[in-house]
Short mmCIF file of C-alpha atoms in Angstrom, two decimals:
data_model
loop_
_atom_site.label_atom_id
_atom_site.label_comp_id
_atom_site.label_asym_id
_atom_site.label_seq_id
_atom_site.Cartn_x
_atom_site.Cartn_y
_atom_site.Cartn_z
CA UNK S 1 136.34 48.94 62.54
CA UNK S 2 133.11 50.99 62.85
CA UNK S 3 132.36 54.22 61.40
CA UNK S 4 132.96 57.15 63.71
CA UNK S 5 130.49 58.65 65.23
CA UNK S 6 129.83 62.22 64.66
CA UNK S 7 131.58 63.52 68.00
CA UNK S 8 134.57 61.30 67.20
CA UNK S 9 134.15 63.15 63.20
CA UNK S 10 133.91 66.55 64.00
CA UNK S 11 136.45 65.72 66.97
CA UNK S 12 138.82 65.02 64.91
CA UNK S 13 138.27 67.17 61.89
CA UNK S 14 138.31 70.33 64.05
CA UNK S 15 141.60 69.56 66.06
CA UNK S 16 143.50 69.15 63.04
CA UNK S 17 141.87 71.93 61.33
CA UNK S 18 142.42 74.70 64.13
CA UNK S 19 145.69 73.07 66.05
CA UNK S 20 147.12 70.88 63.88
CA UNK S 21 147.02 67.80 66.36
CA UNK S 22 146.11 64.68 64.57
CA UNK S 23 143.51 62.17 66.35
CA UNK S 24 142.14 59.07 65.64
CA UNK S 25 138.87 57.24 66.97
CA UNK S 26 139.23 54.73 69.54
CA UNK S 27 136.90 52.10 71.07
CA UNK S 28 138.48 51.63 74.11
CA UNK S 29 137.83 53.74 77.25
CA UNK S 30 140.08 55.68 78.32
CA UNK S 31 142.79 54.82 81.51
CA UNK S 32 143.04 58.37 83.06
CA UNK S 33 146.05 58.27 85.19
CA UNK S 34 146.30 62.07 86.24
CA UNK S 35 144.37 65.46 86.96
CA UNK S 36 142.86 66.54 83.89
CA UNK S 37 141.91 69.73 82.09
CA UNK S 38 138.12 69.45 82.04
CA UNK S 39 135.83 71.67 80.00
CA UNK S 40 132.31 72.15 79.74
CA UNK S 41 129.50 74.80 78.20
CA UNK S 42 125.65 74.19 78.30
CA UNK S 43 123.59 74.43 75.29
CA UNK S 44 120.29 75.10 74.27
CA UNK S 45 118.28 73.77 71.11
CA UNK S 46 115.13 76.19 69.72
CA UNK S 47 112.26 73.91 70.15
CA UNK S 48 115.13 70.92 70.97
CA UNK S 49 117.00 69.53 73.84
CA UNK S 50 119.12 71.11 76.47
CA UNK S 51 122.24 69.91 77.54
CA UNK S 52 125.94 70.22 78.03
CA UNK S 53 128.95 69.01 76.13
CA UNK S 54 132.05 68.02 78.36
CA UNK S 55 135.52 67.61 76.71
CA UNK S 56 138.51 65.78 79.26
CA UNK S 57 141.99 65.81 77.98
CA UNK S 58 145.42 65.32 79.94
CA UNK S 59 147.22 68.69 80.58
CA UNK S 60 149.94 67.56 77.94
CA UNK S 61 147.59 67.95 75.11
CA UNK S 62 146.06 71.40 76.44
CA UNK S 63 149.62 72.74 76.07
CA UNK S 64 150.09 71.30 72.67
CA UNK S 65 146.96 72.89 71.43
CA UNK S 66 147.89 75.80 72.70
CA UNK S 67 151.44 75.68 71.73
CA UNK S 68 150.00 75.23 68.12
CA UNK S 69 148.14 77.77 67.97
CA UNK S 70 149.84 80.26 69.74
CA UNK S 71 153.03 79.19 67.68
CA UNK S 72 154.95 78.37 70.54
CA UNK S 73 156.94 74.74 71.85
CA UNK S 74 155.03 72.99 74.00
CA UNK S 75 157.35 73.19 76.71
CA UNK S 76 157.33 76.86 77.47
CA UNK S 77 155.83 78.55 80.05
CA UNK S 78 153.29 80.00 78.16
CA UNK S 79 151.83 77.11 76.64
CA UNK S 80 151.16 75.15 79.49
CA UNK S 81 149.91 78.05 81.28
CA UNK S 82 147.76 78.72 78.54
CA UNK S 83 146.29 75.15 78.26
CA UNK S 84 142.84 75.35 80.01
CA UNK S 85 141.99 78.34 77.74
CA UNK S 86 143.17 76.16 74.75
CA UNK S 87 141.30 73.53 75.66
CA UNK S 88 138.23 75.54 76.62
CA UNK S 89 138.26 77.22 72.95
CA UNK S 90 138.60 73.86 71.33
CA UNK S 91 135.20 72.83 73.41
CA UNK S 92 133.63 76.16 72.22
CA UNK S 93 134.80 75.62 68.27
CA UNK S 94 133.66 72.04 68.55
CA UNK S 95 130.17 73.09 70.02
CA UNK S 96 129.65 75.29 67.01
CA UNK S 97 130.48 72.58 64.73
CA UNK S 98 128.33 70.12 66.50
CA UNK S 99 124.93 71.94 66.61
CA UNK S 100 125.60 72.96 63.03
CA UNK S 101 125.71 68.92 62.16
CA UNK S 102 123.36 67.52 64.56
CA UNK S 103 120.26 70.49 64.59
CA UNK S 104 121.22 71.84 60.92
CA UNK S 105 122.44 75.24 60.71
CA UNK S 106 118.35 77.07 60.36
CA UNK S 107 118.15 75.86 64.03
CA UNK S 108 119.12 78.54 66.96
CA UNK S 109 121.46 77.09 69.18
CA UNK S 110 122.55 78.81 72.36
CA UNK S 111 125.49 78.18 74.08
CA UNK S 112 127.33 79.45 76.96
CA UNK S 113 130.93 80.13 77.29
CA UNK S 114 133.01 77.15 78.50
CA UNK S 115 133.78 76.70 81.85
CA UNK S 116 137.36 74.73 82.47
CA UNK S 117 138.15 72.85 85.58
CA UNK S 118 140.55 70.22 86.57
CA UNK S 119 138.87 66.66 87.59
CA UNK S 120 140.01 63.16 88.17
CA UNK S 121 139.03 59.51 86.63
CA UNK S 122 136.15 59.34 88.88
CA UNK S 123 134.98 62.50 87.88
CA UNK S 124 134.82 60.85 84.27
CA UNK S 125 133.02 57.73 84.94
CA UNK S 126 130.40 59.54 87.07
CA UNK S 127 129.33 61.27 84.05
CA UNK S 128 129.79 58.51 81.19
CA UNK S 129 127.40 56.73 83.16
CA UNK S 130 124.51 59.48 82.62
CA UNK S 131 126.17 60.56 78.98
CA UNK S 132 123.82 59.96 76.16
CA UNK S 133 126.36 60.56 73.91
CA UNK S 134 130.09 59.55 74.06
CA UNK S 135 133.08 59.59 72.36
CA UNK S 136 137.03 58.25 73.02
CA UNK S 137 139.76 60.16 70.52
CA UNK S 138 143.90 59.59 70.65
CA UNK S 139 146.19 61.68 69.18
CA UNK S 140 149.37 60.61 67.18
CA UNK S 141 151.06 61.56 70.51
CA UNK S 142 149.23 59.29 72.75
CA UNK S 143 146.75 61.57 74.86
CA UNK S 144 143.47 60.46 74.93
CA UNK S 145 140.49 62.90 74.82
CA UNK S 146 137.24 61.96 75.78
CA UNK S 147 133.84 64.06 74.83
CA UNK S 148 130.48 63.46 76.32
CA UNK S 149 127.18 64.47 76.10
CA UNK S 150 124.26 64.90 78.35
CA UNK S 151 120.75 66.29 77.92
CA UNK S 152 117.78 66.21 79.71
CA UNK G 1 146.29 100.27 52.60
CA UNK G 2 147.21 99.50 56.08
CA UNK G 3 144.24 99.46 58.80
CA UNK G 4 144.34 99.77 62.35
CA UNK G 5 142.30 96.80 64.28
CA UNK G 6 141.10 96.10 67.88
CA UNK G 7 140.73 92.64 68.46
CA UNK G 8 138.11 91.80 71.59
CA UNK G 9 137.49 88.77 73.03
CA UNK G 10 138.14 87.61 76.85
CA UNK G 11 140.07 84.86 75.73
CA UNK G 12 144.23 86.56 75.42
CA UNK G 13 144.71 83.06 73.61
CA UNK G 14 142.20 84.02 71.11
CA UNK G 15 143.25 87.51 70.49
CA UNK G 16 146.43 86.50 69.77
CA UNK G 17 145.34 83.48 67.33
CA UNK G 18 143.04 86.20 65.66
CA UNK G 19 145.92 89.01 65.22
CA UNK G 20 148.43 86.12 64.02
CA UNK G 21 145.66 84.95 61.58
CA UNK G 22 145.42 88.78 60.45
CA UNK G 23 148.93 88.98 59.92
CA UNK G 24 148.99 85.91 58.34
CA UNK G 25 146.49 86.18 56.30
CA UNK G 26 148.22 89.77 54.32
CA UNK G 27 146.59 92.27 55.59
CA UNK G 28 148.72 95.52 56.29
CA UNK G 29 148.48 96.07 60.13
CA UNK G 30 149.13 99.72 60.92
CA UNK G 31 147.78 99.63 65.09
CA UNK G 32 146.71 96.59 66.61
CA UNK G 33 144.51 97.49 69.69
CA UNK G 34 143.43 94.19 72.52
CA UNK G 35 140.41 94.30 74.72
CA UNK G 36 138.48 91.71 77.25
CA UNK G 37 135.30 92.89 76.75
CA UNK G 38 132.94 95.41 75.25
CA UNK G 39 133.19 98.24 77.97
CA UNK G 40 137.28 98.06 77.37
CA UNK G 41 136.49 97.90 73.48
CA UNK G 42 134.72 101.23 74.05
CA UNK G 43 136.97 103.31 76.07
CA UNK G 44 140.08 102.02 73.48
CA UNK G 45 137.13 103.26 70.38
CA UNK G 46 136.87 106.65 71.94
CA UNK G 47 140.66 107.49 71.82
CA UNK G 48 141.81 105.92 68.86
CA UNK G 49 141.73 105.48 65.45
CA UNK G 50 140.32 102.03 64.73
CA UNK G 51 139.25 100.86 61.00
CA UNK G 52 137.66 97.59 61.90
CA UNK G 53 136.75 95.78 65.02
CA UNK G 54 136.72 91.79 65.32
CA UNK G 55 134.74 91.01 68.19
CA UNK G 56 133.21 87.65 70.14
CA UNK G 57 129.78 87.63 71.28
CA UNK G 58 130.17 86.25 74.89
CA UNK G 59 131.94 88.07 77.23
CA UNK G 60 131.66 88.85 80.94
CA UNK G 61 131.02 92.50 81.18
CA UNK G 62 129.63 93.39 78.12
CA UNK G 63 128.99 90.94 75.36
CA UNK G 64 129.88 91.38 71.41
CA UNK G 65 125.67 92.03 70.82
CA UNK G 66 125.73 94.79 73.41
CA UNK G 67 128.83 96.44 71.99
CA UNK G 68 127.27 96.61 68.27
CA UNK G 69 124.29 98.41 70.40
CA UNK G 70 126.10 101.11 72.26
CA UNK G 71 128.56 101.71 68.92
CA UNK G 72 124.88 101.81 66.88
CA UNK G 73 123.93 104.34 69.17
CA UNK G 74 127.17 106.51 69.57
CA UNK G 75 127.60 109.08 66.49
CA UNK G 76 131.04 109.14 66.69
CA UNK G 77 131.26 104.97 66.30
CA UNK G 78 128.16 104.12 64.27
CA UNK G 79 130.55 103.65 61.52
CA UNK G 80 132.86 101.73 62.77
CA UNK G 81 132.82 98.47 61.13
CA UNK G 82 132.12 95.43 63.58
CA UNK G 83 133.02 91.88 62.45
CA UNK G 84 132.03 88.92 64.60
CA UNK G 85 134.67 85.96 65.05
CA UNK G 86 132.40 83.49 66.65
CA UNK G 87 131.57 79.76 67.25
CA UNK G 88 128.03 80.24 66.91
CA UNK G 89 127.20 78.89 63.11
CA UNK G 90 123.07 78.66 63.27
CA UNK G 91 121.59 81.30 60.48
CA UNK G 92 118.97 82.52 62.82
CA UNK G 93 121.66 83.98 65.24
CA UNK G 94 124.02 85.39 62.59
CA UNK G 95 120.75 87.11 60.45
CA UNK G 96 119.61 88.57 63.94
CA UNK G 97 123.33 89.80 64.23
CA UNK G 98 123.18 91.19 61.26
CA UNK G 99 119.87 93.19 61.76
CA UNK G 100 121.79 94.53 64.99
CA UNK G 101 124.50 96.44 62.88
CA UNK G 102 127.10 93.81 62.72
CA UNK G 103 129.20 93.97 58.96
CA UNK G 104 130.46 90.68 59.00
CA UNK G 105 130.42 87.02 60.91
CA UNK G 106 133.89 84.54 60.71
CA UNK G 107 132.84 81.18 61.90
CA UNK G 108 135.43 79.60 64.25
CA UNK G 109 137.43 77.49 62.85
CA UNK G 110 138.58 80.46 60.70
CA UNK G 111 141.36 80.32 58.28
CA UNK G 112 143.23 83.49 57.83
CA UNK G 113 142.21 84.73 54.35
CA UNK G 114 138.87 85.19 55.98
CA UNK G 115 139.95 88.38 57.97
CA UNK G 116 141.51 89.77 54.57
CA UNK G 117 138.16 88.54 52.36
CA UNK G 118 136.18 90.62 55.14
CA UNK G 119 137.74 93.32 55.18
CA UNK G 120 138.47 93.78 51.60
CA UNK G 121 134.52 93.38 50.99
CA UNK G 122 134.17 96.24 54.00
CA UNK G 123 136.65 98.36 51.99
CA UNK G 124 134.68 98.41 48.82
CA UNK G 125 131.35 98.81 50.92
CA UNK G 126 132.62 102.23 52.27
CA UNK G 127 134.34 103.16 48.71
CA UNK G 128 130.60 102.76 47.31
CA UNK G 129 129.20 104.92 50.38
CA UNK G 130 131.77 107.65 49.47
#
């Protein structure tokens, strides 16, 4: 199996680090089956690229990172109305994280705050196929989360 | 010594995963204080007692960067600590923070000791000062 790449890295490094959910890198695309939670911020490199960093999930693993870190099951209420936000921080943490490793932490990077929708499949494959960047993660539990990136 | 803290970000997830983190991480919490943005940071700053405020730097309404301005310019809140909690981890953005007034920067991810470490290190700061 390949090395991951540095989306699937920090990807994975950052979810377990902030909620605790456990993900592994996958080669496979993934086989969307429902609405999902949909985030997205744009970013901006001094003297670098411009672009924006999209994160998909299923709502199922928006309410478990929320649940995490708000300490609750992932069943209640509050969790799975709290699961866009979740996943919109995660995009936000994982932004930080990925400027710092790709640009180096002397560059200025300038993002704005995420903004979280819900799409479908066909939302997902129209922008893989402009994505210069790409990455398929599943967790222990079976959701799959898909990042891309697009510049330009 | 037990502090009271206002916690602003427009994000309710986030404020709570930053006062659970400051609970966590053994700091005393006399008042905990919640706001969306900077304007409702300010109006909570001029009626009540707050030691320390974490804040984010994007917000709709008034940013964390514009907040450290108007307290910077206030007599009554100039000495108000402000600590940013923030995703942004590029040096040139937290030095220019810093030249703004801003005490302290936690990266996100945070772990909890951080909001103790901080605030311990502002402690000492305004023991020196006094």
């Amino acid at each position: 199996m390949s090395a991951p790449s540095l989306l699937q890295r920090i990807t994975t490094q950052t979810l377990e680090e902030v909620a605790f959910v456990f993900a592994f890198p996958s080669s496979d695309l993934p086989c969307w089956r429902e609405a999902l939670i949909t985030a997205s911020l744009d970013y901006a490199v001094d003297g670098g690229p411009t672009g924006t960093l999209r994160l998909a999930c299923p709502p199922s693993l928006g309410a478990l990172v929320a649940a995490n870190l708000l300490g609750l099951d992932e069943d209640e209420e509050a969790a799975l109305a709290a699961a866009p936000d979740a996943v919109g921080e995660l995009l936000n943490i994982l932004m930080g994280v990925y400027a710092e490793e790709r640009f180096g932490s002397a560059v200025a990077c300038s993002f704005t705050p995420p903004t979280v929708t819900t799409t479908c499949a066909r939302d997902c494959e129209l922008l893989r196929a402009s994505a210069v960047d790409h990455a398929v993660l599943v967790t222990e539990e079976g959701d799959d989360i898909e990042l891309l990136v697009s510049e330009g | 010594m037990s502090y009271s803290v206002l916690i602003v970000d427009d994000s309710p997830l986030i404020r709570s995963m930053v006062l659970k983190s400051i609970a966590m991480s053994g700091l005393e919490i006399l008042a905990s204080f919640q706001a969306a943005n900077g304007l409702e940071a300010l109006e909570i700053l001029r009626e009540q007692w707050i030691d320390v405020v974490f804040a984010d730097l994007n917000m709709p309404e008034m940013g964390g960067i514009e907040l450290v301005e108007r307290m910077s310019a206030d007599s009554l809140l100039v000495s108000v600590p402000v600590v940013i909690v923030s995703s942004v981890r590029d040096e040139a953005h937290i030095e220019a923070l810093k030249r703004k007034g801003i005490r302290a920067y936690i990266k996100k991810p945070f772990r909890p000791e951080s909001f103790r470490e901080v605030v311990e290190v502002l402690t000492r700061a305004a023991e020196v000062q006094r």
